[in-house]
Coordinates of C-alpha atoms in Angstrom, one line a residue:
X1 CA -17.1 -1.7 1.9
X2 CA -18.0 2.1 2.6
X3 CA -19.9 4.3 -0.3
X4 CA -19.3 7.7 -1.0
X5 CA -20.8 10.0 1.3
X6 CA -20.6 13.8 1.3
X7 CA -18.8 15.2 4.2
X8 CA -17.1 18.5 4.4
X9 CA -13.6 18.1 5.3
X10 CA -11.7 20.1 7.1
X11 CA -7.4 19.9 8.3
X12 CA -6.2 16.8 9.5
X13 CA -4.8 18.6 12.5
X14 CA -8.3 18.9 14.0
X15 CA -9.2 14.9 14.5
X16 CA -7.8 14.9 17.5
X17 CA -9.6 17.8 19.2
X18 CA -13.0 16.4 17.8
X19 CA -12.0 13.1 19.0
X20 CA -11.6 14.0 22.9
X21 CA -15.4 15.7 22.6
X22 CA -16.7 12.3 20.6
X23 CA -15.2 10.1 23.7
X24 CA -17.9 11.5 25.7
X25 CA -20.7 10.5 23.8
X26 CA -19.4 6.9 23.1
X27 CA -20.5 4.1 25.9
X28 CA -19.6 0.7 24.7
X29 CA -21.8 -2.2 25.2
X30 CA -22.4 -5.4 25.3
X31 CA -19.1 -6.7 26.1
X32 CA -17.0 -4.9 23.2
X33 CA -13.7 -4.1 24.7
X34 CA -11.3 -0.7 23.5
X35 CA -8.3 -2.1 22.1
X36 CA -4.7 -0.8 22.1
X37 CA -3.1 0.1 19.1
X38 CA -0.4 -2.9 19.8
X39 CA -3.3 -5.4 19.8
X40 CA -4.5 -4.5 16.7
X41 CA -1.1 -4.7 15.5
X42 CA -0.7 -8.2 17.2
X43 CA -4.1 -9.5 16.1
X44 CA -3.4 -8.5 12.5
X45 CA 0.8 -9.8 12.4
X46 CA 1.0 -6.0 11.5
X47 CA -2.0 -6.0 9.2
X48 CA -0.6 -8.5 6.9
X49 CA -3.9 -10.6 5.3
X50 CA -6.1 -8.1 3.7
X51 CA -9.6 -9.3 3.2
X52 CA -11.7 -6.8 1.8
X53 CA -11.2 -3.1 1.1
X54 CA -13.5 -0.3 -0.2
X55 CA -13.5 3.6 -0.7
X56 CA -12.3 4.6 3.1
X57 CA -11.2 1.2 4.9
X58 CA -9.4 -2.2 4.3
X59 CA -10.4 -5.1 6.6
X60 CA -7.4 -7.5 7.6
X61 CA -7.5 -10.8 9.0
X62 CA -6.9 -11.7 12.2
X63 CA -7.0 -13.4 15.8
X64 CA -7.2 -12.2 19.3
X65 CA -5.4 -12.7 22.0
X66 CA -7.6 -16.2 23.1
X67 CA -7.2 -17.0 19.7
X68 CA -10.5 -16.3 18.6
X69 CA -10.6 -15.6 14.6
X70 CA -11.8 -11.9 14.1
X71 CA -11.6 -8.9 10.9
X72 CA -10.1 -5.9 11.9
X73 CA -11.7 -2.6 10.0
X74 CA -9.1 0.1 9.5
X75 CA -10.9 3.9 8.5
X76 CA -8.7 6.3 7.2
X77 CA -7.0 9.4 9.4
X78 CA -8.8 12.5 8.3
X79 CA -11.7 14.7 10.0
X80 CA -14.4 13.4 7.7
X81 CA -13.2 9.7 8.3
X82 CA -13.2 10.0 12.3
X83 CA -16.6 11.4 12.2
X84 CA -17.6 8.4 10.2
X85 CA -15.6 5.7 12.7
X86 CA -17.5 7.3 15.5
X87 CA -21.1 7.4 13.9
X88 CA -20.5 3.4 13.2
X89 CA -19.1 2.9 16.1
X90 CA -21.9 5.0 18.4
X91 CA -24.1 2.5 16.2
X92 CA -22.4 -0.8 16.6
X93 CA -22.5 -0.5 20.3
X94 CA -26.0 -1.0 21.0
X95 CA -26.2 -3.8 18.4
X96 CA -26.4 -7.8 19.7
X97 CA -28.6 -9.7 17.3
X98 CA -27.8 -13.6 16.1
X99 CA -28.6 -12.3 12.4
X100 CA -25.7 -9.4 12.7
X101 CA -22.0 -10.1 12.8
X102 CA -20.5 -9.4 16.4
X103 CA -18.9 -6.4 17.0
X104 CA -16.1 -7.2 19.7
X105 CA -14.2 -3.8 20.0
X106 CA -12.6 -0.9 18.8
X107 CA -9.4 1.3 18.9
X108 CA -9.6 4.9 18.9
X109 CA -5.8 5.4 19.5
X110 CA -4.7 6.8 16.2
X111 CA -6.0 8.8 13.6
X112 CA -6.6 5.6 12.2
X113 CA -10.1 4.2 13.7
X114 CA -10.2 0.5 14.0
X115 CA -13.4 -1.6 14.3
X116 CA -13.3 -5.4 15.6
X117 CA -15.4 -8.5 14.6
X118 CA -15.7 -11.7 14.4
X119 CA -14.6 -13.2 11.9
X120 CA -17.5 -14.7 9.7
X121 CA -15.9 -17.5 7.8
X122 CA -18.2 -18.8 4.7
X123 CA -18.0 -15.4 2.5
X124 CA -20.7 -13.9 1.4
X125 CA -24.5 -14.3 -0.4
X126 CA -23.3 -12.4 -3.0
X127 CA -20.1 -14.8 -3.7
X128 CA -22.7 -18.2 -3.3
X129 CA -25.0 -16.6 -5.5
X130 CA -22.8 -14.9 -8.2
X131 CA -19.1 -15.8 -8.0
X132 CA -18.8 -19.3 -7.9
X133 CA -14.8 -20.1 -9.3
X134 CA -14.7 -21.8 -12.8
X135 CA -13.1 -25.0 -10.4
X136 CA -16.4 -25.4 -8.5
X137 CA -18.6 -24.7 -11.5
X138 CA -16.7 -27.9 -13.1
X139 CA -17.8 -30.3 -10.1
X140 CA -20.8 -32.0 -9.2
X141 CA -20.9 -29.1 -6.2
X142 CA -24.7 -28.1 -6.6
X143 CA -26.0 -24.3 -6.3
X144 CA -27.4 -22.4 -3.2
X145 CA -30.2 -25.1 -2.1
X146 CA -33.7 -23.7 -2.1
X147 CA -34.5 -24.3 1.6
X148 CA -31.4 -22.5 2.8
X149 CA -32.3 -19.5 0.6
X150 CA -35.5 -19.3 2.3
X151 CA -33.7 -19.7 5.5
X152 CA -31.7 -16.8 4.5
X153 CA -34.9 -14.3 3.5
X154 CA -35.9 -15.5 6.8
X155 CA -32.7 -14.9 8.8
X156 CA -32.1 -11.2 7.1
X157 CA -36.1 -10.1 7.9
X158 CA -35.5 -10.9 11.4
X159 CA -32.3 -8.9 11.6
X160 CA -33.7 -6.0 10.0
X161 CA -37.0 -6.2 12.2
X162 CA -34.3 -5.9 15.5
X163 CA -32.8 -2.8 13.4
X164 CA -36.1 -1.2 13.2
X165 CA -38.4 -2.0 15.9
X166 CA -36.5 -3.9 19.0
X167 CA -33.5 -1.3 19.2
X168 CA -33.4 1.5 21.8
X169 CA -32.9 4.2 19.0
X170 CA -34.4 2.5 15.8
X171 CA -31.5 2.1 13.5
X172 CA -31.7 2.0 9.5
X173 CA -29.3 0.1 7.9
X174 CA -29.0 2.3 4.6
X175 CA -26.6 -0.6 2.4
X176 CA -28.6 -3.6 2.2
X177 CA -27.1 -5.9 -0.4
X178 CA -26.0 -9.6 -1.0
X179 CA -22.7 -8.4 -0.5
X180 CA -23.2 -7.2 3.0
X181 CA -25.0 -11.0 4.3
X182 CA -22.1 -12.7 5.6
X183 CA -22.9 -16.4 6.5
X184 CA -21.2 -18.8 8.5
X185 CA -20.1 -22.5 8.3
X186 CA -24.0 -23.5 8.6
X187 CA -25.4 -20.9 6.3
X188 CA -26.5 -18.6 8.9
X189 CA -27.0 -14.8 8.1
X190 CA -24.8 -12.0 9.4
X191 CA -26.0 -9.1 8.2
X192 CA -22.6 -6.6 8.1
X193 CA -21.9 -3.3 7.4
X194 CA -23.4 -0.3 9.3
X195 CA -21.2 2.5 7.7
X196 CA -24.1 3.8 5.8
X197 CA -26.7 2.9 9.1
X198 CA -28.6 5.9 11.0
X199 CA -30.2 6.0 13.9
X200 CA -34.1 7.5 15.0
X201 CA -36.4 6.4 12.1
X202 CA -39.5 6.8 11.1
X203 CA -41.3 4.0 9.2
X204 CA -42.8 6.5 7.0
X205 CA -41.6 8.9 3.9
X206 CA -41.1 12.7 5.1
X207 CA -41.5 15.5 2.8
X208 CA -38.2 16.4 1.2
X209 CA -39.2 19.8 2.6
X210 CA -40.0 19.5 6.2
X211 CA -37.5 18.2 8.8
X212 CA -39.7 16.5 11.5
X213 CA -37.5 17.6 14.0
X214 CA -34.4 19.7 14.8
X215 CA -31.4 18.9 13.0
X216 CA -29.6 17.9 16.0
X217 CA -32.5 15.8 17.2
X218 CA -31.5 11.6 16.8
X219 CA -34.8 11.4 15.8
X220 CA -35.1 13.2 12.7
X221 CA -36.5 11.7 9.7
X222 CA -34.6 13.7 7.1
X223 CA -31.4 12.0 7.0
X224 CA -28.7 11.4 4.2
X225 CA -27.1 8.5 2.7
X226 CA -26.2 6.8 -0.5
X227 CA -26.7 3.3 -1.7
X228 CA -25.5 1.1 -4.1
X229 CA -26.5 0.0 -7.8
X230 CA -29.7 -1.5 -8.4
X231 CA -30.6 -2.1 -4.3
X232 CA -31.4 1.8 -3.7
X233 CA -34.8 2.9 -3.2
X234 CA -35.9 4.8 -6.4
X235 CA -38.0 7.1 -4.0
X236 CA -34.9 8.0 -2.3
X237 CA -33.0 8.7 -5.4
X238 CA -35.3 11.1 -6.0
X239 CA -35.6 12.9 -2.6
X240 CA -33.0 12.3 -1.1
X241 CA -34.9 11.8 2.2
X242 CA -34.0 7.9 3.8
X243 CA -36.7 6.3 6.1
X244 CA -37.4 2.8 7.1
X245 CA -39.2 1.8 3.5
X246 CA -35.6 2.0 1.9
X247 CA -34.5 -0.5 3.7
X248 CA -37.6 -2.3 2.8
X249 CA -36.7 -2.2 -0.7
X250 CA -33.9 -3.1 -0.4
X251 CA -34.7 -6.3 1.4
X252 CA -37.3 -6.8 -1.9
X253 CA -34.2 -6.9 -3.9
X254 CA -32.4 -9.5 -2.3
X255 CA -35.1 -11.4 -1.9
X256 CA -35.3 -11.4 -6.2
X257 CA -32.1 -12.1 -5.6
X258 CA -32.5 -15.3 -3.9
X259 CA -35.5 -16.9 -6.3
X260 CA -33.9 -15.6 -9.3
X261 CA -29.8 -16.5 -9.1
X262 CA -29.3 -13.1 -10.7
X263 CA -27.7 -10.3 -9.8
X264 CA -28.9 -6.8 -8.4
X265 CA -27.2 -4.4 -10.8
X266 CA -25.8 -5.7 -14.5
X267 CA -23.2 -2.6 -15.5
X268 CA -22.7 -4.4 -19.0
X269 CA -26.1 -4.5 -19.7
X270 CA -27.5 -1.5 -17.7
X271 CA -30.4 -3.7 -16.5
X272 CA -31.5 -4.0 -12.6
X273 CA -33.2 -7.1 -11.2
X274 CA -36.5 -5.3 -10.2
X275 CA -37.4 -4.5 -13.7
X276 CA -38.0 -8.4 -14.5
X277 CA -41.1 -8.7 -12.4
X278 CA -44.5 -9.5 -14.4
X279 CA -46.6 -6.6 -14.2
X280 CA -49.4 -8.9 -11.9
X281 CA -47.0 -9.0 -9.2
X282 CA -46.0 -5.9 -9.1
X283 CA -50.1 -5.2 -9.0
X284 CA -50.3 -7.1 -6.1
X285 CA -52.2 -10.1 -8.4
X286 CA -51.7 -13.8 -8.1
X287 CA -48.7 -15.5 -10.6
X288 CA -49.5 -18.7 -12.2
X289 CA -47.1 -21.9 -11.4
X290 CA -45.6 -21.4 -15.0
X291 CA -44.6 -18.4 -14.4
X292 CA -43.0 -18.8 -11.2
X293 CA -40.9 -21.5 -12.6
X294 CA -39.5 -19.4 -15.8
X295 CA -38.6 -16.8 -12.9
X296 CA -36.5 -19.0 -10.4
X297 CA -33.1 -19.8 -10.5
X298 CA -32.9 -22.3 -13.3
X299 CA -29.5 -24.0 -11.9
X300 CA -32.0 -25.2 -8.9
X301 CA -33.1 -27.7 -11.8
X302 CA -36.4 -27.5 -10.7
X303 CA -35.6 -28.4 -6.5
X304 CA -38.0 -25.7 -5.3
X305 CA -41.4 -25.6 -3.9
X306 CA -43.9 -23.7 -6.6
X307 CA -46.3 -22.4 -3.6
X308 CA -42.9 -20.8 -1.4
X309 CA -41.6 -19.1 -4.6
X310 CA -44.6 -18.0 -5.4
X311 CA -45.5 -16.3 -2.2
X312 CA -41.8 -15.1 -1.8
X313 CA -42.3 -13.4 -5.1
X314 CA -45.4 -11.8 -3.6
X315 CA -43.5 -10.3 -0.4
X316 CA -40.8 -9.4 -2.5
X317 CA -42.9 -7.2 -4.9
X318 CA -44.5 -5.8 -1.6
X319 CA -41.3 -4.7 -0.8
X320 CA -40.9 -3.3 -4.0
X321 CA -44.0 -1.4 -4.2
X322 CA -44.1 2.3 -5.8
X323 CA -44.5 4.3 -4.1
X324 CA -43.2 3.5 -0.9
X325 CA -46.5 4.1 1.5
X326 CA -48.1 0.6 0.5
X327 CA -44.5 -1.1 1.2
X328 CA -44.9 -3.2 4.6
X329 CA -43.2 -2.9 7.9
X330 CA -40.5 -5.7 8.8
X331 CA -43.3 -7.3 11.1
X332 CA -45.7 -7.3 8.3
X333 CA -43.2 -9.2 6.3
X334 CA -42.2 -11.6 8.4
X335 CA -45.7 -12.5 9.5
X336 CA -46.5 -12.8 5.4
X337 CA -43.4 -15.4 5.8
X338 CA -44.8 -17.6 8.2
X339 CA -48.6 -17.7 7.1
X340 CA -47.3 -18.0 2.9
X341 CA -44.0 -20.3 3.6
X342 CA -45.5 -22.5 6.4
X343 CA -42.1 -23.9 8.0
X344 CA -40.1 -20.9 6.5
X345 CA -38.2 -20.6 9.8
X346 CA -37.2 -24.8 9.7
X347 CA -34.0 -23.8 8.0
X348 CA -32.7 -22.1 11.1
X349 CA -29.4 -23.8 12.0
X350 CA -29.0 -22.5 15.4
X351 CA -28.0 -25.6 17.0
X352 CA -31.1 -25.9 19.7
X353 CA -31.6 -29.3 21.0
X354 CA -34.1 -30.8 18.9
X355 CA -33.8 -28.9 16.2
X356 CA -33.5 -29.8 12.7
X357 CA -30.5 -29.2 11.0
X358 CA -30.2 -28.9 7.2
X359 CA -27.2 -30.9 5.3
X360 CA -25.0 -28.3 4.1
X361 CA -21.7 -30.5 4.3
X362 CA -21.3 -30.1 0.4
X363 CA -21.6 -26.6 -0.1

């Protein structure tokens, strides 16, 4: 859930002082309420149904007062921790896209900060992709379809082209990962998790020795993060300097994701995903059909069209590109899916009248 990121931390004792100053800055939107610290207790039954946890939260289960199902982040109580609660939070609030989970309040109360959402009920890409139990494996379930991974490529590049060009203060997401695409009972894509995100980005790299603006400005380029195993930009590994083309990458990775079945990051083995592209994609060259079919996910059993993994292969290696300068913007992207995959965006499952919805009853 969160990553490490370097903070100075200071007494406990001061969270509160900081917190009164913070309330000022913080206008919710949207509709997102501020909670009492009973509902949360009430929503949760007294956080009793953890469902995920990571290095500085736990999310728990739970249901709001109309009934509505909903997880419930809980942050930590320390200085460093608040600070991180209200840089999400400062960024959830002026977030309302179809392709990102909704954020329906918080509770600032405590020490303890507490983030609401709905409740996004079909796990994640990375558990369809990766973890499917031994029982499932068994049964005649089949894998992932084809079409509704391209839905999902689809889904996630219009989320992250709201993130960096249709928001007020351009937000990057800075954790892009299969484990961080939430889908629902039809497949759609919730992009999730905005503790790493920042907000006023440039598109392009700054040098690691300039600043483009002051340090307080929310449009600075030079910004800090981390990422996670085999999804993090090499180029800001090295410089530590996050822009828009991380992001980018990132979205390259999942994509190989997707066509391949494998995943990001293999700890056993040391291997990342990137590293299996021929050497005439990553040129920017033409793949023959052979090729494309050794590289797709071989439990599709061939269920795939050649020409859409093929040019998916192509925008993912443009994501991938080294260095980053060549690397497309989000618009470029999507506009490479709709002239390559030509009904790319038919897998959309957004219930419109008249539109065409894909059969996922048996997954």
């Amino acid at each position: 859930m969160g990553l490490l990121r370097f903070f100075r931390v200071k007494r406990k004792s001061k969270v509160a002082d900081k917190k009164t100053v913070l309330d000022a800055e913080i206008q919710p939107g949207f509709g997102a309420r501020k909670f009492r610290w009973t509902e949360i207790e009430a929503f949760t039954k007294n956080f009793s149904t953890v469902v995920g946890s990571g290095g500085f939260s736990n999310v728990y289960l739970a249901r709001t007062a109309p009934g509505i199902p909903a997880a419930v982040k809980i942050l930590g109580a320390s200085e460093r921790l608040n600070r991180m609660f209200r840089q999400e939070l400062d960024i959830l609030l002026q977030l309302r896209h179809r392709n990102i989970v909704t954020f329906l309040g918080y509770c600032d109360e405590r020490d303890e900060g507490a983030l609401v959402f709905e409740y996004v009920s079909n796990g994640s890409l990375q558990e369809k992709l990766h973890n499917r139990p031994a029982a499932v494996v068994k049964t005649a379930v089949p894998v992932l379809p084809w079409k509704i991974r391209l839905a999902i490529a689809f889904q996630l590049a219009q989320a992250i082209e709201y993130l960096h060009e249709k928001c007020s203060l351009q937000i990057v997401h800075g954790d892009i990962k299969s484990s961080n695409i939430l889908l629902d009972e039809r497949f759609n894509c919730k992009l999730c998790d905005f503790g790493s995100a920042k907000m006023g980005f440039s598109s392009a790299i700054a040098n690691p020795s300039s600043s483009s603006s002051s340090p307080s400005s929310p449009f600075r380029t030079k910004q800090w993060m981390m990422g996670s195993p085999g999804y993090t930009d090499p180029q800001y590994l090295r410089t530590g300097i996050a822009s828009k083309k991380n992001d980018i990458y990132s979205f390259g990775v999942v994509v190989l994701e997707l066509i391949t079945g494998k995943v990001a990051f293999c700890s056993e083995k040391g291997l990342i995903l990137t590293s299996i592209l021929p050497p005439e994609v990553r040129d920017g060259e033409g793949i023959k059909p052979s090729a494309v079919a050794e590289l797709v996910d071989p439990r599709l059993r061939g269920e795939f069209d050649s020409n859409e993994a093929g040019a998916l292969l192509s925008i993912a290696a443009a994501c991938l590109a080294q260095p980053p300068a060549p690397r497309p913007v989000i618009g470029g992207v999507l506009q490479m899916m709709t002239e390559k995959i030509g009904n790319v965006s038919d897998g959309l499952w957004a219930g419109k009248r008249g539109s065409k919805l894909l059969d996922v009853g048996r997954w």
